mmCIF file of C-alpha atoms in Angstrom:
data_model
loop_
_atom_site.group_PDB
_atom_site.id
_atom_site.type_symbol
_atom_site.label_atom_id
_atom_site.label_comp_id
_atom_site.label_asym_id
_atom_site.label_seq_id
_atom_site.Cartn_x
_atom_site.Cartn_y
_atom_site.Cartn_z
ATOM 1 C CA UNK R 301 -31.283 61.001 -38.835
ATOM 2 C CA UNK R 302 -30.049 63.786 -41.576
ATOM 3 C CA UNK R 303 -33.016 66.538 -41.762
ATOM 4 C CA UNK R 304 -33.324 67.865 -45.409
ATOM 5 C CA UNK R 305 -34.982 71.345 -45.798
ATOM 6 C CA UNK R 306 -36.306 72.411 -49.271
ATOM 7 C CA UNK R 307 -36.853 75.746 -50.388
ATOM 8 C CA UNK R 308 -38.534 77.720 -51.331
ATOM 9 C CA UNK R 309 -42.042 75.752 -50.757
ATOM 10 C CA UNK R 310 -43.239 77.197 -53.660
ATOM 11 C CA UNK R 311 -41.571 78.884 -56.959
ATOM 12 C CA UNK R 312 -44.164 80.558 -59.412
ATOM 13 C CA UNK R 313 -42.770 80.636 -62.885
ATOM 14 C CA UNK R 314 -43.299 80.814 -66.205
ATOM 15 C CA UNK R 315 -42.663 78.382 -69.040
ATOM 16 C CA UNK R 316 -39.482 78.907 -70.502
ATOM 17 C CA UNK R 317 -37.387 80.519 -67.507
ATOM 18 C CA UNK R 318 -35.043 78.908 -65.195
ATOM 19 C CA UNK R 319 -36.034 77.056 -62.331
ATOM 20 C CA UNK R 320 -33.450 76.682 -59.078
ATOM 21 C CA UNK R 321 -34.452 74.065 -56.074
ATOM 22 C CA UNK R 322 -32.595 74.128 -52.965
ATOM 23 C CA UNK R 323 -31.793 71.442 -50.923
ATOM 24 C CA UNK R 324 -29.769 71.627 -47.599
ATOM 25 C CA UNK R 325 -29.426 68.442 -44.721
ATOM 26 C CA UNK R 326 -28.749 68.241 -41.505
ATOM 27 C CA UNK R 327 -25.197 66.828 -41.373
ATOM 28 C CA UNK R 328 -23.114 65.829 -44.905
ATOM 29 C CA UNK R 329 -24.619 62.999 -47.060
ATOM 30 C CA UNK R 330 -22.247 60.282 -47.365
ATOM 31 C CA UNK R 331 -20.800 59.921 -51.031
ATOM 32 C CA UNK R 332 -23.655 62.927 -52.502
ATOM 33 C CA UNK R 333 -26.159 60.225 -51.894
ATOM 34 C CA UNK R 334 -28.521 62.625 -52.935
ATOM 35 C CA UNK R 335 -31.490 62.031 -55.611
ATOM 36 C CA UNK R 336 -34.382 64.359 -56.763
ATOM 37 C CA UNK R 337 -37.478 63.116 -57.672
ATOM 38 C CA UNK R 338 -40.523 64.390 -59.516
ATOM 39 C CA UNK R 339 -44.268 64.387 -58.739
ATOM 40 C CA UNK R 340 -47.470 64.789 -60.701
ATOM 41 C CA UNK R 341 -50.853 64.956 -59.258
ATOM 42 C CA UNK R 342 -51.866 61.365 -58.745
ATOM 43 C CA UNK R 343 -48.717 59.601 -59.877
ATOM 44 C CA UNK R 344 -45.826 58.102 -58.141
ATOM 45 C CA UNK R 345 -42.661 59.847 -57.675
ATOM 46 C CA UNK R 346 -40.037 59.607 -61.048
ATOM 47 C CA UNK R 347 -36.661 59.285 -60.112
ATOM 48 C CA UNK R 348 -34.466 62.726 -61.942
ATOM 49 C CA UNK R 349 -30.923 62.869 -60.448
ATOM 50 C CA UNK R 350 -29.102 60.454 -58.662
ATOM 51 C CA UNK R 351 -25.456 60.411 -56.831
ATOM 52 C CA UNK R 352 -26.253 64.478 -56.393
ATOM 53 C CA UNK R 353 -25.432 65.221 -60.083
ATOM 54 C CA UNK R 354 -26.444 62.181 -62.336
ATOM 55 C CA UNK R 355 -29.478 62.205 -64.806
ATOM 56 C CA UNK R 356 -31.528 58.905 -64.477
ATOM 57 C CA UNK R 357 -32.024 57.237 -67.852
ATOM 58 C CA UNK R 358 -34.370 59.046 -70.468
ATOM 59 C CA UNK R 359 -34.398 62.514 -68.307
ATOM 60 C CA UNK R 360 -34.402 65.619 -70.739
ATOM 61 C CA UNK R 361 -30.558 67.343 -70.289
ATOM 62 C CA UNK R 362 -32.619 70.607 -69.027
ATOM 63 C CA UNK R 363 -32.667 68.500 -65.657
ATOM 64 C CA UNK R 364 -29.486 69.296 -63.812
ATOM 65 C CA UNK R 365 -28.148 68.528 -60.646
ATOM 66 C CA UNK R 366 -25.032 69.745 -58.157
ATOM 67 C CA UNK R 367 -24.130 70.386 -54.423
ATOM 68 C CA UNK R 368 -21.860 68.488 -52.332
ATOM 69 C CA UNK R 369 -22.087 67.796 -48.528
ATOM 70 C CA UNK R 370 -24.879 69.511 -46.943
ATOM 71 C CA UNK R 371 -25.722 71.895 -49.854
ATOM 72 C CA UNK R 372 -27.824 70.839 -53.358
ATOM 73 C CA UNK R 373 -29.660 72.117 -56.471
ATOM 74 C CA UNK R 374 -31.665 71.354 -58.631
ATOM 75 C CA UNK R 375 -31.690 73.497 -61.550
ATOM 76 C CA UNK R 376 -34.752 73.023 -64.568
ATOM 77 C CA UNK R 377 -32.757 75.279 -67.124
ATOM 78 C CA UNK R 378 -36.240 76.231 -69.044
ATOM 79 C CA UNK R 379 -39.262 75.423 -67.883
ATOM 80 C CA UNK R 380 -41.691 72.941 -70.091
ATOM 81 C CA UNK R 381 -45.449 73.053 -69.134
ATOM 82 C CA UNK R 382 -44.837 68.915 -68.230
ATOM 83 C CA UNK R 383 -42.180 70.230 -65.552
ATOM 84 C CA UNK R 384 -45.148 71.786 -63.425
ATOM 85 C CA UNK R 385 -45.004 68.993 -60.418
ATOM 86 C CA UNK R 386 -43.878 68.896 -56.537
ATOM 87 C CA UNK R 387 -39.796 67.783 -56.571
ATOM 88 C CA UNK R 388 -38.121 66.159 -53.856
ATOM 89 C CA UNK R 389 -34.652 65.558 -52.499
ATOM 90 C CA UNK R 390 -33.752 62.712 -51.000
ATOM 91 C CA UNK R 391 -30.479 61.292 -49.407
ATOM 92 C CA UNK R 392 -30.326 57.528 -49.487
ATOM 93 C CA UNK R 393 -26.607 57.566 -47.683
ATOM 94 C CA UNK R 394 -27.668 56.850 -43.894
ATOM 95 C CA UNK R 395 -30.554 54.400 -42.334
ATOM 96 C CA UNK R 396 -33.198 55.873 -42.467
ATOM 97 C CA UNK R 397 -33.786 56.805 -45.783
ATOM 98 C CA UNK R 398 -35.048 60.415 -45.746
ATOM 99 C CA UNK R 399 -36.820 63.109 -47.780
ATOM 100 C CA UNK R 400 -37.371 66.689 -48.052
ATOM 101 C CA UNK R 401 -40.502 68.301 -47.554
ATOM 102 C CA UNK R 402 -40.870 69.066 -51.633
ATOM 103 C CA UNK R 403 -41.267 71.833 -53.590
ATOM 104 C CA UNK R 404 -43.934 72.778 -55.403
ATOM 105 C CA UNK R 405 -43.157 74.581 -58.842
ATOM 106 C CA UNK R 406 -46.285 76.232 -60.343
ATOM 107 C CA UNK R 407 -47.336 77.933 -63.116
ATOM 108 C CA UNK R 408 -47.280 82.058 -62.706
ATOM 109 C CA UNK A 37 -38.690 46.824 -68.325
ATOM 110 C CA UNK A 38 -38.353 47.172 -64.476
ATOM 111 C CA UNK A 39 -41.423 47.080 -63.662
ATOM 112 C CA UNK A 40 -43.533 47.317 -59.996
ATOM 113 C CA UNK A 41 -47.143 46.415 -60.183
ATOM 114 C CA UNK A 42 -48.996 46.963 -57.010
ATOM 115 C CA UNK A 43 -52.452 46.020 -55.660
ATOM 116 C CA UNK A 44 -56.127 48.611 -56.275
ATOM 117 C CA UNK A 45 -57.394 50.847 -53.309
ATOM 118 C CA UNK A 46 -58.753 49.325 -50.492
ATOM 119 C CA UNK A 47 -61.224 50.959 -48.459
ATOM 120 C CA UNK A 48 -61.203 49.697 -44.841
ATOM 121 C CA UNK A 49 -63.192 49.822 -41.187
ATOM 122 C CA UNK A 50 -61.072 50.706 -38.112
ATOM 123 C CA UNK A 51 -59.493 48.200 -36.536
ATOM 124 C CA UNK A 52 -59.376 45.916 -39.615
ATOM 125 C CA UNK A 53 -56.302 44.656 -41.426
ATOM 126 C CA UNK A 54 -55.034 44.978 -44.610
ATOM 127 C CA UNK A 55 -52.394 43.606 -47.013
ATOM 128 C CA UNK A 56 -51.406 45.682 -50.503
ATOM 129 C CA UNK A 57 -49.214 43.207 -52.701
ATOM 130 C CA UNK A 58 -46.647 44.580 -54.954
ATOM 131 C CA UNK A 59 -45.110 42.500 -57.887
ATOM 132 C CA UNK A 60 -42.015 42.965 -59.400
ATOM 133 C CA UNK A 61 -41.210 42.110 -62.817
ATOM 134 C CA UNK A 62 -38.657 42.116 -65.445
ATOM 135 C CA UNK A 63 -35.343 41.612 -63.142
ATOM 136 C CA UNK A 64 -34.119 38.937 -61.172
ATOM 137 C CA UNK A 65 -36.391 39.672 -57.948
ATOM 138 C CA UNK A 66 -33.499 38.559 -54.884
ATOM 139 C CA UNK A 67 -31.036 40.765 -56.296
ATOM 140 C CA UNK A 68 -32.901 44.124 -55.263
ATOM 141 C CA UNK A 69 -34.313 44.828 -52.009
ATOM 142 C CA UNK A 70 -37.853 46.769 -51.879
ATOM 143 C CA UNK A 71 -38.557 49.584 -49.796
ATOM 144 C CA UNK A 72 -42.274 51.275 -48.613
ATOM 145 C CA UNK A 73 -42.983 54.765 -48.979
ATOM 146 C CA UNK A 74 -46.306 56.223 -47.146
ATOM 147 C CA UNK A 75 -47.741 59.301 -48.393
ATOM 148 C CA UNK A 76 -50.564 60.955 -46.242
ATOM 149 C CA UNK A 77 -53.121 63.163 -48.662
ATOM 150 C CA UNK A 78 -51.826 66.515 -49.465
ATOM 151 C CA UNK A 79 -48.212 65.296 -47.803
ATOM 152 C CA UNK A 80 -44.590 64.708 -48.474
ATOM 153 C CA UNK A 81 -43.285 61.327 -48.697
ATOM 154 C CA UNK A 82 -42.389 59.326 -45.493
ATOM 155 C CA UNK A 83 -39.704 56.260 -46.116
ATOM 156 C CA UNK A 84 -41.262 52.937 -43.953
ATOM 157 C CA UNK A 85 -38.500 50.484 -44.273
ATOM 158 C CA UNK A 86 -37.105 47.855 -46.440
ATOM 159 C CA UNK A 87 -37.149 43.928 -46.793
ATOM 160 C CA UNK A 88 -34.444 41.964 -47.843
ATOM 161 C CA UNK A 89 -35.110 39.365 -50.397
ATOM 162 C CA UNK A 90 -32.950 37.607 -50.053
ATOM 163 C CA UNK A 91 -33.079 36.324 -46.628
ATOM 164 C CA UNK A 92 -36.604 38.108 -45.943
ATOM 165 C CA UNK A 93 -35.299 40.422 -43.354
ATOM 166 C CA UNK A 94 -37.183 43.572 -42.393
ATOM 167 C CA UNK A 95 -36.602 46.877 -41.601
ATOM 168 C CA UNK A 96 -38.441 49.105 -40.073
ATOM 169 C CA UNK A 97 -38.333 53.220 -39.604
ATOM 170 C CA UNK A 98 -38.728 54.678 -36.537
ATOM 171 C CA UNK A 99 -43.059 55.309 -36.377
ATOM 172 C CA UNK A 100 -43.491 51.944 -38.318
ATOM 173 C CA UNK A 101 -43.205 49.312 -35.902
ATOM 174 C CA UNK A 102 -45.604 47.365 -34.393
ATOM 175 C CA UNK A 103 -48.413 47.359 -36.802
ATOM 176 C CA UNK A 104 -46.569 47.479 -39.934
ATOM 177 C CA UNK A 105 -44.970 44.306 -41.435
ATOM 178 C CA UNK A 106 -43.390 43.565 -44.606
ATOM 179 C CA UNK A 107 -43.308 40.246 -45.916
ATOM 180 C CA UNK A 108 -42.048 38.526 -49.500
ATOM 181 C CA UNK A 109 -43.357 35.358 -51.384
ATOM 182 C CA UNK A 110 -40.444 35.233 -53.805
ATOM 183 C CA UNK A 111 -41.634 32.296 -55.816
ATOM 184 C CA UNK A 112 -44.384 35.099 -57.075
ATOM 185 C CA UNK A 113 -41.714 37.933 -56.993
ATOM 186 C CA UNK A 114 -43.993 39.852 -54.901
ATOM 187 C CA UNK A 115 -43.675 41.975 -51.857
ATOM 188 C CA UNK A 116 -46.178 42.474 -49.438
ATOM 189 C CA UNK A 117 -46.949 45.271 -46.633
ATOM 190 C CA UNK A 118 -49.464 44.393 -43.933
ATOM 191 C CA UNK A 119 -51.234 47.014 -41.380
ATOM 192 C CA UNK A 120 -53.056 46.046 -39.007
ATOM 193 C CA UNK A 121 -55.264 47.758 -36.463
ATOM 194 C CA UNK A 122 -55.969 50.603 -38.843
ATOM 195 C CA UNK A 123 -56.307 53.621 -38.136
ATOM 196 C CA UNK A 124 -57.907 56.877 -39.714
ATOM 197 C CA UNK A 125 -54.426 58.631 -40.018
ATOM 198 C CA UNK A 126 -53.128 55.199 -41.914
ATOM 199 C CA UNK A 127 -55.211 56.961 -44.569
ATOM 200 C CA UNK A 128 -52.378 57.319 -47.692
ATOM 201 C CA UNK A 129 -50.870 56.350 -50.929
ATOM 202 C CA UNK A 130 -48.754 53.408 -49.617
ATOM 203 C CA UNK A 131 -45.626 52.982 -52.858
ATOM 204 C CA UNK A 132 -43.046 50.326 -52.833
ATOM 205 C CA UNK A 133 -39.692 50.702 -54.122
ATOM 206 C CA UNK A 134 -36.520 49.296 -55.638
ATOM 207 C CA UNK A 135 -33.823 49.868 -53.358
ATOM 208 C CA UNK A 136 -29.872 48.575 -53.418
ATOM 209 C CA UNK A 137 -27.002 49.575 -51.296
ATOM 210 C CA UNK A 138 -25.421 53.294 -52.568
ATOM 211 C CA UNK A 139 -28.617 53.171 -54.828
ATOM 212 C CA UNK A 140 -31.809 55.600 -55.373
ATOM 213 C CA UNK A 141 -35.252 53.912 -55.079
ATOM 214 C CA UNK A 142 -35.899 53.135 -58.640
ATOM 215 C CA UNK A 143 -38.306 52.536 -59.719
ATOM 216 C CA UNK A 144 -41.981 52.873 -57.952
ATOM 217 C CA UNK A 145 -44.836 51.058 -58.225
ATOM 218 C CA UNK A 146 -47.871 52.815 -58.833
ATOM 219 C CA UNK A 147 -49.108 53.304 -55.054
ATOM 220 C CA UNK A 148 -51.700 51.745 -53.607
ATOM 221 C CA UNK A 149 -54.209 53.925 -51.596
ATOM 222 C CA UNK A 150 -55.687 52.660 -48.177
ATOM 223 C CA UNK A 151 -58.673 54.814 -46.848
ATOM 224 C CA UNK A 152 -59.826 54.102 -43.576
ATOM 225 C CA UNK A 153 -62.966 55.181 -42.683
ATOM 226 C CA UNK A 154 -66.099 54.004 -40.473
#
């Protein structure tokens, strides 16, 4: 199965600076199968970016997405106090289906 | 809208069974297939499998087999996941899923969460 590793665990910023979420797998993810979701406390995950570099319908354009093969981002190009939430990659390429461990963007 | 409407928290014994219902709405329901995502507290998300519905074939990931089974009754549009012999670590948000070939999982219901205690 292809292992994806997010990091950091945790980014501390502020609203209004630039946010940058790593994502690496395993072995290359057929096609940049690769989506981000995000997570609020006691909500179900929101889909962000699909196909590696593709905003989902009604996501805000600060929301951007890029990487090929075994190497993604996820960039939040100013940070809104809503954007506060746990994000997760996710390659949907290969059976089985599999996530990274998240990353948890805080306020500083 | 696409919408996935699942079943309210059940609290459960060990060793007892439980089924957590999620209905689909607002789409044609055969022409999407639904996956389960488990979510332990405080954890990352774990992907369970997928049904078919069109033929009602299941899938299962590796660590969901045995007591886990999916299940549809399409003439409701509603997908079902069944565990049985619970356990206390079965404790989690349980979320079903849109799903199609070359596809994200778009979008989730609202999670169900299963506690198992004594």
């Amino acid at each position: 199965e292809i292992v994806l590793t997010q990091s950091p665990g945790t980014l501390s910023l502020s609203p209004g600076q630039r946010a940058t979420l790593s994502c690496r797998a395993s072995q290359s993810v057929i096609s940049n199968y690769l989506a981000w979701y995000q997570q609020k406390p006691g909500q179900a995950p929101r889909l962000l970016i699909y196909g590696a570099s593709s905003r989902a319908t009604g996501i805000p354009d600060r929301f951007s997405g890029s990487g090929s093969g075994t190497d993604f981002t996820l960039t939040i190009s100013r940070l809104e106090p809503e954007d506060f939430a746990v994000y997760y990659c996710q390659q949907y390429g290969f059976s089985p289906l599999t996530f990274g461990g998240g990353t948890k963007v805080e306020i500083k | 809208q696409v919408q996935l409407v699942q079943s309210g928290s059940e609290l459960k014994k060990p060793g007892a069974s439980v089924k957590v219902s999620c209905k689909a709405s607002g789409y044609t329901f055969t022409t999407y297939a639904l996956s389960w995502v488990r979510q332990a507290p405080g954890q990352g998300l774990e992907w369970m499998g997928w049904i078919n519905t069109n033929t009602g074939n299941p899938t299962y990931a590796q660590g969901f087999t045995g007591r886990f089974v999916f299940s549809l009754d399409t003439s409701v549009s509603t997908a079902y996941l069944e565990i049985s012999s619970l356990k206390a670590e079965d404790t989690a948000v349980y979320y079903c899923a849109r799903i199609r070939q070359q596809l994200p999982l778009h979008p989730w219901g609202q999670g169900t969460l299963v506690t198992v205690s004594s």
